[in-house]
GROMACS .gro file of C-alpha atoms in nm:
model
  255
    1MET     CA    1   0.000   0.000   0.000
    2VAL     CA    2   0.127   0.347  -0.089
    3GLU     CA    3   0.088   0.602   0.190
    4ILE     CA    4   0.046   0.966   0.091
    5LYS     CA    5   0.194   1.185   0.363
    6THR     CA    6   0.039   1.498   0.509
    7ASP     CA    7   0.231   1.825   0.508
    8ALA     CA    8   0.291   1.779   0.881
    9ALA     CA    9   0.438   1.436   0.814
   10LEU     CA   10   0.669   1.586   0.551
   11ASP     CA   11   0.793   1.836   0.808
   12ALA     CA   12   0.858   1.552   1.052
   13MET     CA   13   1.042   1.353   0.787
   14ARG     CA   14   1.252   1.660   0.715
   15GLU     CA   15   1.383   1.645   1.072
   16ALA     CA   16   1.472   1.276   1.037
   17GLY     CA   17   1.639   1.357   0.706
   18ARG     CA   18   1.843   1.635   0.865
   19VAL     CA   19   1.989   1.381   1.109
   20VAL     CA   20   2.082   1.155   0.816
   21ALA     CA   21   2.259   1.444   0.644
   22HIS     CA   22   2.458   1.525   0.957
   23ALA     CA   23   2.557   1.158   1.004
   24LEU     CA   24   2.674   1.129   0.644
   25ALA     CA   25   2.871   1.452   0.665
   26ALA     CA   26   3.040   1.338   0.988
   27ALA     CA   27   3.128   0.999   0.841
   28GLU     CA   28   3.271   1.154   0.525
   29LYS     CA   29   3.473   1.405   0.728
   30ALA     CA   30   3.616   1.124   0.942
   31ALA     CA   31   3.705   0.906   0.642
   32ALA     CA   32   4.082   0.921   0.597
   33ILE     CA   33   4.366   0.686   0.516
   34GLY     CA   34   4.400   0.437   0.800
   35VAL     CA   35   4.051   0.487   0.943
   36SER     CA   36   3.845   0.168   0.968
   37LEU     CA   37   3.491   0.122   0.843
   38LEU     CA   38   3.388   0.028   1.197
   39GLU     CA   39   3.515   0.365   1.314
   40LEU     CA   40   3.299   0.539   1.053
   41ASP     CA   41   3.000   0.343   1.178
   42GLU     CA   42   3.073   0.462   1.532
   43VAL     CA   43   3.088   0.823   1.411
   44ALA     CA   44   2.741   0.787   1.258
   45ARG     CA   45   2.611   0.618   1.574
   46ASP     CA   46   2.726   0.917   1.776
   47VAL     CA   47   2.533   1.156   1.553
   48LEU     CA   48   2.215   0.948   1.575
   49ARG     CA   49   2.252   0.915   1.951
   50ALA     CA   50   2.302   1.289   2.000
   51ALA     CA   51   1.989   1.362   1.797
   52GLY     CA   52   1.779   1.110   1.987
   53ALA     CA   53   1.728   0.915   1.665
   54GLY     CA   54   1.721   0.543   1.598
   55SER     CA   55   1.867   0.349   1.309
   56PRO     CA   56   1.642   0.170   1.059
   57PHE     CA   57   1.952  -0.016   0.936
   58LEU     CA   58   2.057  -0.173   1.266
   59HIS     CA   59   1.911  -0.527   1.300
   60TYR     CA   60   1.718  -0.486   0.973
   61GLN     CA   61   1.656  -0.823   0.808
   62PRO     CA   62   1.464  -0.828   0.479
   63ASN     CA   63   1.366  -1.157   0.318
   64PHE     CA   64   1.684  -1.180   0.110
   65ALA     CA   65   1.914  -1.158   0.412
   66THR     CA   66   2.019  -1.458   0.617
   67THR     CA   67   2.130  -1.244   0.913
   68PRO     CA   68   2.025  -0.904   1.054
   69PHE     CA   69   2.231  -0.604   0.948
   70PRO     CA   70   2.477  -0.526   1.231
   71ALA     CA   71   2.549  -0.155   1.175
   72VAL     CA   72   2.390   0.190   1.131
   73ILE     CA   73   2.562   0.257   0.797
   74CYS     CA   74   2.634   0.060   0.486
   75ALA     CA   75   3.001   0.113   0.396
   76SER     CA   76   3.076   0.000   0.040
   77VAL     CA   77   3.433   0.030  -0.088
   78ASN     CA   78   3.560   0.019  -0.448
   79ASP     CA   79   3.389  -0.277  -0.622
   80THR     CA   80   3.115  -0.304  -0.359
   81ILE     CA   81   2.798  -0.150  -0.498
   82VAL     CA   82   2.574  -0.134  -0.189
   83HIS     CA   83   2.505  -0.301   0.148
   84GLY     CA   84   2.867  -0.331   0.259
   85ILE     CA   85   2.891  -0.426   0.626
   86PRO     CA   86   3.138  -0.206   0.818
   87ASP     CA   87   3.433  -0.409   0.940
   88GLY     CA   88   3.797  -0.365   1.036
   89TYR     CA   89   3.907  -0.271   0.684
   90ARG     CA   90   4.121   0.044   0.701
   91LEU     CA   91   4.082   0.294   0.421
   92ARG     CA   92   4.365   0.324   0.171
   93ASP     CA   93   4.481   0.601  -0.057
   94GLY     CA   94   4.254   0.618  -0.361
   95ASP     CA   95   3.963   0.417  -0.220
   96LEU     CA   96   3.614   0.496  -0.350
   97VAL     CA   97   3.370   0.483  -0.059
   98SER     CA   98   2.990   0.486  -0.058
   99ILE     CA   99   2.817   0.546   0.276
  100ASP     CA  100   2.442   0.485   0.311
  101CYS     CA  101   2.266   0.589   0.632
  102GLY     CA  102   1.917   0.614   0.772
  103ALA     CA  103   1.758   0.770   1.079
  104SER     CA  104   1.425   0.721   1.255
  105LEU     CA  105   1.292   1.014   1.455
  106ASP     CA  106   0.947   1.060   1.610
  107GLY     CA  107   0.807   0.774   1.403
  108TRP     CA  108   0.940   0.890   1.065
  109THR     CA  109   1.241   0.785   0.861
  110GLY     CA  110   1.505   0.939   0.634
  111ASP     CA  111   1.753   0.761   0.406
  112ALA     CA  112   2.041   0.895   0.195
  113ALA     CA  113   2.381   0.797   0.058
  114VAL     CA  114   2.697   0.968  -0.061
  115SER     CA  115   3.005   0.850  -0.250
  116PHE     CA  116   3.351   1.004  -0.219
  117THR     CA  117   3.719   0.923  -0.255
  118VAL     CA  118   3.988   0.898   0.012
  119GLY     CA  119   4.332   1.047  -0.040
  120THR     CA  120   4.440   1.092  -0.401
  121PRO     CA  121   4.134   1.050  -0.627
  122ARG     CA  122   4.137   0.862  -0.954
  123PRO     CA  123   3.990   1.075  -1.236
  124ALA     CA  124   3.768   0.786  -1.342
  125ASP     CA  125   3.626   0.762  -0.989
  126VAL     CA  126   3.558   1.135  -0.978
  127GLN     CA  127   3.364   1.107  -1.303
  128LEU     CA  128   3.170   0.804  -1.180
  129ILE     CA  129   3.070   0.977  -0.857
  130GLU     CA  130   2.977   1.300  -1.034
  131THR     CA  131   2.764   1.109  -1.283
  132SER     CA  132   2.574   0.936  -1.003
  133ARG     CA  133   2.508   1.278  -0.849
  134LYS     CA  134   2.390   1.420  -1.179
  135ALA     CA  135   2.160   1.123  -1.226
  136LEU     CA  136   2.016   1.181  -0.879
  137GLU     CA  137   1.957   1.546  -0.966
  138ALA     CA  138   1.784   1.442  -1.289
  139GLY     CA  139   1.563   1.197  -1.101
  140ILE     CA  140   1.471   1.461  -0.845
  141ALA     CA  141   1.383   1.708  -1.121
  142ALA     CA  142   1.143   1.450  -1.267
  143ALA     CA  143   0.970   1.394  -0.931
  144VAL     CA  144   0.674   1.626  -0.981
  145PRO     CA  145   0.297   1.583  -0.948
  146GLY     CA  146   0.138   1.430  -1.256
  147ALA     CA  147   0.456   1.263  -1.375
  148ARG     CA  148   0.499   0.886  -1.376
  149MET     CA  149   0.747   0.661  -1.200
  150GLY     CA  150   0.890   0.573  -1.539
  151ASP     CA  151   0.985   0.939  -1.585
  152ILE     CA  152   1.211   0.919  -1.279
  153GLY     CA  153   1.367   0.592  -1.393
  154HIS     CA  154   1.420   0.726  -1.743
  155ALA     CA  155   1.586   1.042  -1.611
  156ILE     CA  156   1.825   0.847  -1.387
  157GLY     CA  157   1.902   0.570  -1.632
  158SER     CA  158   1.962   0.800  -1.926
  159VAL     CA  159   2.242   0.979  -1.740
  160GLY     CA  160   2.413   0.655  -1.643
  161ARG     CA  161   2.382   0.486  -1.981
  162ALA     CA  162   2.506   0.796  -2.166
  163ALA     CA  163   2.825   0.774  -1.961
  164GLY     CA  164   2.866   0.403  -2.041
  165TYR     CA  165   2.795   0.276  -1.690
  166GLY     CA  166   2.613  -0.037  -1.583
  167ILE     CA  167   2.298  -0.032  -1.368
  168PRO     CA  168   2.203  -0.329  -1.147
  169ALA     CA  169   1.848  -0.405  -1.256
  170ASP     CA  170   1.717  -0.561  -0.936
  171PHE     CA  171   1.805  -0.274  -0.704
  172GLY     CA  172   1.683   0.085  -0.697
  173GLY     CA  173   1.495   0.332  -0.483
  174HIS     CA  174   1.179   0.290  -0.279
  175GLY     CA  175   0.897   0.458  -0.100
  176ILE     CA  176   0.977   0.571   0.252
  177GLY     CA  177   0.793   0.710   0.552
  178ARG     CA  178   0.707   0.530   0.874
  179GLN     CA  179   0.933   0.249   0.752
  180MET     CA  180   1.257   0.267   0.557
  181HIS     CA  181   1.126   0.053   0.272
  182GLU     CA  182   0.770   0.115   0.159
  183ASP     CA  183   0.581   0.095  -0.169
  184PRO     CA  184   0.625   0.191  -0.446
  185PRO     CA  185   0.959   0.064  -0.581
  186VAL     CA  186   1.163   0.321  -0.777
  187PRO     CA  187   1.364   0.162  -1.062
  188ASN     CA  188   1.678   0.329  -1.193
  189GLU     CA  189   1.561   0.282  -1.551
  190GLY     CA  190   1.217   0.327  -1.700
  191ARG     CA  191   0.994   0.435  -1.985
  192GLN     CA  192   0.862   0.787  -1.989
  193GLY     CA  193   0.491   0.818  -1.923
  194ARG     CA  194   0.463   0.472  -1.769
  195GLY     CA  195   0.407   0.349  -1.415
  196PHE     CA  196   0.271   0.486  -1.090
  197ARG     CA  197   0.145   0.843  -1.109
  198LEU     CA  198   0.317   1.087  -0.875
  199ARG     CA  199   0.117   1.315  -0.647
  200HIS     CA  200   0.166   1.564  -0.366
  201GLY     CA  201   0.264   1.386  -0.044
  202LEU     CA  202   0.435   1.086  -0.200
  203VAL     CA  203   0.785   1.039  -0.056
  204LEU     CA  204   1.055   0.843  -0.237
  205ALA     CA  205   1.416   0.751  -0.176
  206LEU     CA  206   1.590   0.797  -0.512
  207GLU     CA  207   1.924   0.617  -0.537
  208PRO     CA  208   2.122   0.575  -0.860
  209MET     CA  209   2.384   0.299  -0.848
  210PHE     CA  210   2.632   0.293  -1.135
  211LEU     CA  211   2.895   0.034  -1.226
  212ALA     CA  212   3.206   0.168  -1.397
  213GLY     CA  213   3.267  -0.144  -1.606
  214GLY     CA  214   2.946  -0.101  -1.803
  215GLY     CA  215   2.794  -0.438  -1.715
  216ASP     CA  216   2.477  -0.481  -1.511
  217THR     CA  217   2.568  -0.802  -1.329
  218TYR     CA  218   2.681  -0.834  -0.969
  219ARG     CA  219   2.759  -1.101  -0.714
  220GLU     CA  220   2.664  -1.134  -0.350
  221ASP     CA  221   2.920  -1.170  -0.073
  222ALA     CA  222   2.909  -1.471   0.158
  223ASP     CA  223   2.762  -1.248   0.430
  224GLY     CA  224   2.442  -1.224   0.224
  225TRP     CA  225   2.453  -0.845   0.218
  226ALA     CA  226   2.729  -0.679   0.013
  227LEU     CA  227   2.681  -0.669  -0.363
  228ARG     CA  228   2.995  -0.648  -0.578
  229THR     CA  229   3.056  -0.589  -0.946
  230THR     CA  230   3.136  -0.916  -1.120
  231ASP     CA  231   3.417  -0.761  -1.326
  232GLY     CA  232   3.587  -0.594  -1.027
  233SER     CA  233   3.513  -0.243  -1.156
  234ARG     CA  234   3.421   0.030  -0.913
  235ALA     CA  235   3.073   0.149  -0.822
  236ALA     CA  236   2.913   0.468  -0.693
  237HIS     CA  237   2.585   0.529  -0.511
  238SER     CA  238   2.402   0.857  -0.445
  239GLU     CA  239   2.070   0.893  -0.264
  240HIS     CA  240   1.825   1.144  -0.123
  241THR     CA  241   1.481   1.115   0.034
  242VAL     CA  242   1.252   1.335  -0.177
  243ALA     CA  243   0.891   1.448  -0.130
  244ILE     CA  244   0.672   1.520  -0.432
  245THR     CA  245   0.491   1.846  -0.363
  246ASP     CA  246   0.279   2.091  -0.557
  247ASP     CA  247   0.562   2.341  -0.512
  248GLY     CA  248   0.819   2.108  -0.669
  249PRO     CA  249   1.047   1.835  -0.535
  250ARG     CA  250   1.142   1.879  -0.169
  251ILE     CA  251   1.469   1.713  -0.067
  252LEU     CA  252   1.427   1.595   0.291
  253THR     CA  253   1.783   1.475   0.355
  254LEU     CA  254   1.972   1.803   0.334
  255PRO     CA  255   2.160   1.943   0.638
   0.00000   0.00000   0.00000
């Protein structure tokens, strides 16, 4: 069932989204050569704790997972696309890192992700990350009342395909509100004018995921969570929680 949020609910989700933005900014600031992924998770935990917010990631166990997720962030490095579990890996010069984080506050949820490099960036990584951001911006611009879900997917996918990147077909964005994952699903490719009609009060998490090698296939780690490119190429992931409103798209996960 798709829940259409009231304006008051959108304001409440904005506060949850603000916490997410602060957690992501703190994790990115702390990310440096020699810092472990577990340390980044602890930085995000501190932000959530200080805000009185919970984590929709911690102990989350969807039907595809064999174990609950043990952290408050997903930390995906280099060839890991999404859902990387933070561990003792220490960041190295040139790593490409994607951090995904959520927050639950007063019964409402926010979800966002950012990709960045550590140390000396590779030009190809900078382009990959920037393209994922541009695709997110294109998807947000298409999130207006009267448009269709396929318009969002087409906007996101067109940016990625034009750059020669792969797009994992089975993973994309989602509705969000009282829970982190709600209906409707938001694919990262689509046909214009097709799919669910957008209206004021619908809230979506838009999240382009691009694979530098150009292929769409991926493999799952033994932990049942992390998804990796099958060719070993790098991946980038950008995400915002966005409300469709009569005044235009409202990004709820800004600082």
